[in-house]
PDB file of C-alpha atoms in Angstrom:
ATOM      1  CA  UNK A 279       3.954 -14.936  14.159  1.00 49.00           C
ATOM      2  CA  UNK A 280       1.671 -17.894  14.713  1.00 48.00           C
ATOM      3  CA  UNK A 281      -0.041 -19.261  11.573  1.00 47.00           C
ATOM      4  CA  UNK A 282      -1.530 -22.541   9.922  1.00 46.00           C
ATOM      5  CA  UNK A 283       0.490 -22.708   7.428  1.00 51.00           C
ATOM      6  CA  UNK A 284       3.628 -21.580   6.277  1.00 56.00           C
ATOM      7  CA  UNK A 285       3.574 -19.722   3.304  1.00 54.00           C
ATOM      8  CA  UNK A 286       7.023 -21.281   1.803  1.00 56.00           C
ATOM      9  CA  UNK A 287       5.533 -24.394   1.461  1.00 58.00           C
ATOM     10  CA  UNK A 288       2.463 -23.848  -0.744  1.00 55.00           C
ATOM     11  CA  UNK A 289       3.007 -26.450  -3.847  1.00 57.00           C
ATOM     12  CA  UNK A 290       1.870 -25.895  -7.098  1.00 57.00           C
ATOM     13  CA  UNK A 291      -1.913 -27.221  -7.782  1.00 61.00           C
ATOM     14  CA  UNK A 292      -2.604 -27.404  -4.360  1.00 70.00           C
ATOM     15  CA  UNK A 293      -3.637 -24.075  -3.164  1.00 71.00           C
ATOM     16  CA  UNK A 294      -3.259 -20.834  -4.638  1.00 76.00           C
ATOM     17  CA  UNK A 295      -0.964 -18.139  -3.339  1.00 76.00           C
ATOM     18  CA  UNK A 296      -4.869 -15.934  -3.808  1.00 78.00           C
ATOM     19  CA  UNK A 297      -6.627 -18.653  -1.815  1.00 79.00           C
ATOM     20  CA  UNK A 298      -4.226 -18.563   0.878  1.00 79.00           C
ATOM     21  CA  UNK A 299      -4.063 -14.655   0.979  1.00 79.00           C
ATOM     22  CA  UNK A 300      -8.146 -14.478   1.203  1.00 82.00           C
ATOM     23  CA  UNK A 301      -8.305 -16.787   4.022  1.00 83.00           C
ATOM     24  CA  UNK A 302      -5.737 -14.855   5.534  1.00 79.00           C
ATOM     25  CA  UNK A 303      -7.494 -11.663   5.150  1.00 81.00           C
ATOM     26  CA  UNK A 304     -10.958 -13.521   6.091  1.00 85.00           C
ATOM     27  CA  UNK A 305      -9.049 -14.450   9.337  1.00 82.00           C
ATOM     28  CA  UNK A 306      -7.773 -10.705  10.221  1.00 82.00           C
ATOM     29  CA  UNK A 307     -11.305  -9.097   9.916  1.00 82.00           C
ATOM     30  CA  UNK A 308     -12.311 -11.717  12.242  1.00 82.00           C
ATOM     31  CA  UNK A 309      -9.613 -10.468  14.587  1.00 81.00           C
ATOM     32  CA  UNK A 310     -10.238  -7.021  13.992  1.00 78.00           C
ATOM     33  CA  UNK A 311     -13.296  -7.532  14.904  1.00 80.00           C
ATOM     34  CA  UNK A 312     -13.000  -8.995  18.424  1.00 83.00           C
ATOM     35  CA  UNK A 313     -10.631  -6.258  19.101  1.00 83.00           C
ATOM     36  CA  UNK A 314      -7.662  -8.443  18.638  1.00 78.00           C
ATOM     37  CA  UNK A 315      -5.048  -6.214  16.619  1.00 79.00           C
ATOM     38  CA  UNK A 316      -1.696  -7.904  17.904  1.00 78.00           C
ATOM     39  CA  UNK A 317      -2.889 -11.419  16.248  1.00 80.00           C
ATOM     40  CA  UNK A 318      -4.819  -9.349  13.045  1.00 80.00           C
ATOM     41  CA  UNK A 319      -1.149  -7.234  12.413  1.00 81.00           C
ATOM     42  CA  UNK A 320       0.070 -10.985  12.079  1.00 80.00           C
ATOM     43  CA  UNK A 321      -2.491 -12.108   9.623  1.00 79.00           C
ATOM     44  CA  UNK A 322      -2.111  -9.106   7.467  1.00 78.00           C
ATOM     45  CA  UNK A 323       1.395  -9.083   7.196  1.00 81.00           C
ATOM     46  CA  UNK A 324       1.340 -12.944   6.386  1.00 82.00           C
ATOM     47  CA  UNK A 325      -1.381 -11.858   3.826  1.00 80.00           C
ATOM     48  CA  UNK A 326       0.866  -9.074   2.165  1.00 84.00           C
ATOM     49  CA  UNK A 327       4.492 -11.239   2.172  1.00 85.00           C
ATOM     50  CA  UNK A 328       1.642 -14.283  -0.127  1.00 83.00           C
ATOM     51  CA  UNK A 329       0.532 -11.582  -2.097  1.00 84.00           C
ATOM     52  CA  UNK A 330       4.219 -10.572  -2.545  1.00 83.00           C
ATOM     53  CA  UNK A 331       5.111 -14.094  -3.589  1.00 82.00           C
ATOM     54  CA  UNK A 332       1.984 -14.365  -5.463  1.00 80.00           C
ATOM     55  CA  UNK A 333       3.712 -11.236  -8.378  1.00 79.00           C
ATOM     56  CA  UNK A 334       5.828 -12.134 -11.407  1.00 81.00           C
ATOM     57  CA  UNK A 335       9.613 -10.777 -10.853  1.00 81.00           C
ATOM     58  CA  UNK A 336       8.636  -8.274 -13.481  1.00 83.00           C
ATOM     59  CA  UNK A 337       5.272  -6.858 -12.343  1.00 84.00           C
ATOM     60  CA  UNK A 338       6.043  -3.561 -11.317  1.00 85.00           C
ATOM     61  CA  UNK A 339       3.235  -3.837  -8.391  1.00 86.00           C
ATOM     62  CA  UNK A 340       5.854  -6.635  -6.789  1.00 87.00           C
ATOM     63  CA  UNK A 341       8.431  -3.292  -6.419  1.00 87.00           C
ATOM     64  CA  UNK A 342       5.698  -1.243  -4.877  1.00 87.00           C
ATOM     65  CA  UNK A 343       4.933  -4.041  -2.054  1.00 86.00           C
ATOM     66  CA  UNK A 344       8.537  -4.132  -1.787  1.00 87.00           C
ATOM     67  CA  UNK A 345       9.053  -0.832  -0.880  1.00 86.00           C
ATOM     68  CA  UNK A 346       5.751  -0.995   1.580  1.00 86.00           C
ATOM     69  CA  UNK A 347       7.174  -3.895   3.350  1.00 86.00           C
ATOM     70  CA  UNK A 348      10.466  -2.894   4.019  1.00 88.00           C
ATOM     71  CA  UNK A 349       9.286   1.418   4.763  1.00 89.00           C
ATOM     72  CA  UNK A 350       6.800   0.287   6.461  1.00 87.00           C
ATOM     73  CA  UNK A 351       6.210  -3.308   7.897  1.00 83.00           C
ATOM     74  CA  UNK A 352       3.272  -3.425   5.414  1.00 84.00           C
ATOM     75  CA  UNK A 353       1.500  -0.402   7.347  1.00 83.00           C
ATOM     76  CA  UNK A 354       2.372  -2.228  10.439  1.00 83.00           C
ATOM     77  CA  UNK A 355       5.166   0.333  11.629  1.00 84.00           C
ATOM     78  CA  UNK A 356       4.475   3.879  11.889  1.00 86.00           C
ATOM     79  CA  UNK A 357       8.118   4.675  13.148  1.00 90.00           C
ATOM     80  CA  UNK A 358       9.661   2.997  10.068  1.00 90.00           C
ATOM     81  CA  UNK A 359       8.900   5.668   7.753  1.00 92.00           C
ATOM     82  CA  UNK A 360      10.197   8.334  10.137  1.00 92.00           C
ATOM     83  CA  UNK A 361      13.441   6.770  10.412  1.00 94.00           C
ATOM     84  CA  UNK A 362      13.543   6.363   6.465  1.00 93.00           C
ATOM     85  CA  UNK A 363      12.497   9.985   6.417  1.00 92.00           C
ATOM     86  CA  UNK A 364      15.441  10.938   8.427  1.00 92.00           C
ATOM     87  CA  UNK A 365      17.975   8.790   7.026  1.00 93.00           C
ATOM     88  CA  UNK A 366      17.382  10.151   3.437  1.00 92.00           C
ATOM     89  CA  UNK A 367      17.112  14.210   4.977  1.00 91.00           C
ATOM     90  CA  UNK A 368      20.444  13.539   6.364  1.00 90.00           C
ATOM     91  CA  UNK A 369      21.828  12.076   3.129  1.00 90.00           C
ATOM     92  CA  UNK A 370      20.435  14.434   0.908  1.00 88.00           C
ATOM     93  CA  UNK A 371      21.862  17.166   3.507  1.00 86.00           C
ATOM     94  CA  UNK A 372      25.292  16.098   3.154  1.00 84.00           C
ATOM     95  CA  UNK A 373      24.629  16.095  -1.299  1.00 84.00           C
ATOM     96  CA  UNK A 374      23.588  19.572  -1.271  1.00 82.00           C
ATOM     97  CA  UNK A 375      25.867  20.466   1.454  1.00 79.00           C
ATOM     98  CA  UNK A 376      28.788  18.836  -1.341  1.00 77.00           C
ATOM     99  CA  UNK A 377      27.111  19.864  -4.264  1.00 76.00           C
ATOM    100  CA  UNK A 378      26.207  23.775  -3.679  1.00 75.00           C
ATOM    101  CA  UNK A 379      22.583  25.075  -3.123  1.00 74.00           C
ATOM    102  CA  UNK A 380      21.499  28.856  -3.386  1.00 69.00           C
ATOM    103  CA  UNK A 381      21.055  30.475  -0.433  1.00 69.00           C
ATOM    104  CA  UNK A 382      19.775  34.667  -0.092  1.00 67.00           C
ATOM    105  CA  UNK A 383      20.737  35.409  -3.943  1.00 65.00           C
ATOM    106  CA  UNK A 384      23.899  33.877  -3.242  1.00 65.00           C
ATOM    107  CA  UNK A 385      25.559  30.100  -3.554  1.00 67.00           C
ATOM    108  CA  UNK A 386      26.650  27.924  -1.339  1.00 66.00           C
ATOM    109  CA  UNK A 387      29.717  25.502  -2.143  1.00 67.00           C
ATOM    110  CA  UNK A 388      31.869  23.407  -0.458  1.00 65.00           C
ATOM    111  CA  UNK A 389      35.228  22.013  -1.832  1.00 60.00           C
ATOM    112  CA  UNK A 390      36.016  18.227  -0.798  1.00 53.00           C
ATOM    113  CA  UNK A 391      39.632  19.343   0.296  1.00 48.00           C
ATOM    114  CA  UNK A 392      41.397  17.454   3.424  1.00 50.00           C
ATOM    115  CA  UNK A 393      42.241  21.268   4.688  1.00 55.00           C
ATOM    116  CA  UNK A 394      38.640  22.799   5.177  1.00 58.00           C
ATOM    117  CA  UNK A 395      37.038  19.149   6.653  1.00 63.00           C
ATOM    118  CA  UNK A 396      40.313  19.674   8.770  1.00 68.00           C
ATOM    119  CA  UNK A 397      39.576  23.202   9.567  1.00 70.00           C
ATOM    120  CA  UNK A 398      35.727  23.722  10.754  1.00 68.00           C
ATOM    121  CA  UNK A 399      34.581  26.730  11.655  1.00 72.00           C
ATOM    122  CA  UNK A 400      31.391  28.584  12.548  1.00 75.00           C
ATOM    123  CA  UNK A 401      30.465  29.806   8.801  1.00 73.00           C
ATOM    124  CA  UNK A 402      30.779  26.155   7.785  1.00 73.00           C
ATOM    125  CA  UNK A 403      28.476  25.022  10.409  1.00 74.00           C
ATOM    126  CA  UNK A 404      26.308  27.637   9.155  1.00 78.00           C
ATOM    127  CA  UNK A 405      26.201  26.216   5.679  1.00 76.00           C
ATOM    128  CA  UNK A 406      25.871  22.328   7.088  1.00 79.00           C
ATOM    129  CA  UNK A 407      22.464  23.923   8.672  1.00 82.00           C
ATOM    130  CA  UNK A 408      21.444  25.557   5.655  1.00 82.00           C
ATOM    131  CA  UNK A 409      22.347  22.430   3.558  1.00 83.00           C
ATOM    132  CA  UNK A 410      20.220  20.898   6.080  1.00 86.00           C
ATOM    133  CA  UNK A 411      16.896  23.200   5.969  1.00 86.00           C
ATOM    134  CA  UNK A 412      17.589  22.865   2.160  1.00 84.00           C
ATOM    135  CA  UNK A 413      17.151  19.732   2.179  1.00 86.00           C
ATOM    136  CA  UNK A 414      14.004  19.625   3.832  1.00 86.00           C
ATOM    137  CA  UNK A 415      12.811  22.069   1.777  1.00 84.00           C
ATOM    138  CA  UNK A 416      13.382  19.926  -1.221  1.00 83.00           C
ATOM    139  CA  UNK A 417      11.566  17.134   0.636  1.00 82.00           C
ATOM    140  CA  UNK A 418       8.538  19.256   1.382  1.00 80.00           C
ATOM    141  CA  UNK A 419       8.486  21.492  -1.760  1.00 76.00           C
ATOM    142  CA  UNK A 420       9.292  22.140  -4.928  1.00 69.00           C
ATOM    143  CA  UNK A 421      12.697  24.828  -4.460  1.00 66.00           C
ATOM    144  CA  UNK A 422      14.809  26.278  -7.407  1.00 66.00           C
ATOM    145  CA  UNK A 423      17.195  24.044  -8.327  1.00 63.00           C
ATOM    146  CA  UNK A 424      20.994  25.295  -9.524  1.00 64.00           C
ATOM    147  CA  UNK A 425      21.442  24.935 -13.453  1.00 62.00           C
ATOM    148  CA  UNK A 426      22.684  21.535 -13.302  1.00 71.00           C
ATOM    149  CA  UNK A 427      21.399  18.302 -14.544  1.00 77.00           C
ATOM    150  CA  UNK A 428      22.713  16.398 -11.510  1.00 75.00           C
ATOM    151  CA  UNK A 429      21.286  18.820  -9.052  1.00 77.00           C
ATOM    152  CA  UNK A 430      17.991  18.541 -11.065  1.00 79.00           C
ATOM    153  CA  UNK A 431      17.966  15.162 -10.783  1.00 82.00           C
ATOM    154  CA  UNK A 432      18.637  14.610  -7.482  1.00 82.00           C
ATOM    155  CA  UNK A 433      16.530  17.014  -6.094  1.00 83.00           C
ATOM    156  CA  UNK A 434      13.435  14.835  -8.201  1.00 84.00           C
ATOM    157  CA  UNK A 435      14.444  11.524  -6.452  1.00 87.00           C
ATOM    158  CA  UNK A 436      14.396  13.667  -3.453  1.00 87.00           C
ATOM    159  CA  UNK A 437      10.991  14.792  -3.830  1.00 88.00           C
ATOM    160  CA  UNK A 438      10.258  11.592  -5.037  1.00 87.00           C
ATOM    161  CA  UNK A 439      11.768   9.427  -2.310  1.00 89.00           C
ATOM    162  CA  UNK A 440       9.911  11.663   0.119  1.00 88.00           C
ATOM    163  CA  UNK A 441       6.763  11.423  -1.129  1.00 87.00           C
ATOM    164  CA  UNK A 442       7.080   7.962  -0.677  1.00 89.00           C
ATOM    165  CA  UNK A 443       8.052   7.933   2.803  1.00 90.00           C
ATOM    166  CA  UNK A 444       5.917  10.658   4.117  1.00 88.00           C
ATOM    167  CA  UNK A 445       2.128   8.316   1.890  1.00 88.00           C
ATOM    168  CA  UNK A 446       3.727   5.359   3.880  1.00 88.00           C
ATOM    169  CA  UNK A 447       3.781   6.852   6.891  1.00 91.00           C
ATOM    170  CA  UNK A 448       0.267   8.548   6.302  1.00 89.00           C
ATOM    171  CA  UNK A 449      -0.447   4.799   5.488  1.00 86.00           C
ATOM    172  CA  UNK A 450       0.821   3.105   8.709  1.00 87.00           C
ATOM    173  CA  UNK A 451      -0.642   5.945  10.594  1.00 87.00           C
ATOM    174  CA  UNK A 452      -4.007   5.785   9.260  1.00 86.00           C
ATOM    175  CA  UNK A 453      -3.961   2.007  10.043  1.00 80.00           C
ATOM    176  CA  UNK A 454      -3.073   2.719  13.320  1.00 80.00           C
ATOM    177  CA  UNK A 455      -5.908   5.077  14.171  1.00 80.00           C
ATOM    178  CA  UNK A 456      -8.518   2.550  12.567  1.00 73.00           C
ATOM    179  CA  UNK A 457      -7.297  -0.429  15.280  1.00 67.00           C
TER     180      UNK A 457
END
């Protein structure tokens, strides 16, 4: 990314980390508005990683950036948040696939034991896809969740995880559309 002036090296009483951002953001309207969005996506993410240096360790804002930056490029990516998406559905598969689920009045269980991840069969696949639609269920809705406190929990940083991703990609795609 091409730039003036590198944000590492801002001293203290010389210019702001704010200063720096607004000229920054000044700078990416001005491409936006001669149509240049290669050299504005530069400018904004320079004016997101100041305003990222600009928080206190403990300002909780400082977390949320975080977690914009590295989802989504700041907005910038809009296949970021898929991959996120499907990295976590495939981890939170393989929990409930481990942990049990309910399924058609029923329960499905697995037991970690060397014999049955030695032995696969066709009803096992069968649960790995229902652990799987399960999971996505959780992502997208709110499902009945077994009588445990881990399963409770889990399935709330699942929701919550997701929600996450899917506003970030909502984010990154609505900045797309507006270039």
């Amino acid at each position: 990314r091409k730039q003036t002036r590198d944000e590492e090296l801002l001293e203290d009483g010389e210019v702001t980390y704010e200063d720096c951002a607004e000229v920054y953001r000044l700078i990416r309207f001005n491409y936006e508005s001669r149509l240049a969005y290669e050299q504005a996506s530069d400018f904004h993410v320079g004016q997101m990683e100041i305003m990222l240096k600009s928080l206190a360790n403990d300002n909780p804002k400082k977390w949320f950036l975080r977690l914009y930056k590295y989802v989504s490029n700041f907005g910038e990516s809009v296949g970021r948040p898929l991959i996120w998406f499907g990295g976590l559905w495939l981890l939170f598969s393989l929990f409930w696939a481990f942990n049990g689920f309910p399924y058609n009045g029923g329960y499905v269980d697995f037991d970690l034991a060397w014999p049955w991840l030695m032995s696969p069969d066709v009803e096992m696949a069968k649960d790995i896809g229902r652990s799987v639609l399960y999971s996505l269920k959780t992502f997208l809705t709110l499902p009945d969740l077994k009588e445990g406190v881990v399963s409770q929990t889990i399935g709330a940083v699942q929701r919550l995880a997701g929600a996450s991703v899917i506003t970030l990609f909502i984010l990154a795609l609505r900045r797309a559309f507006r270039r």
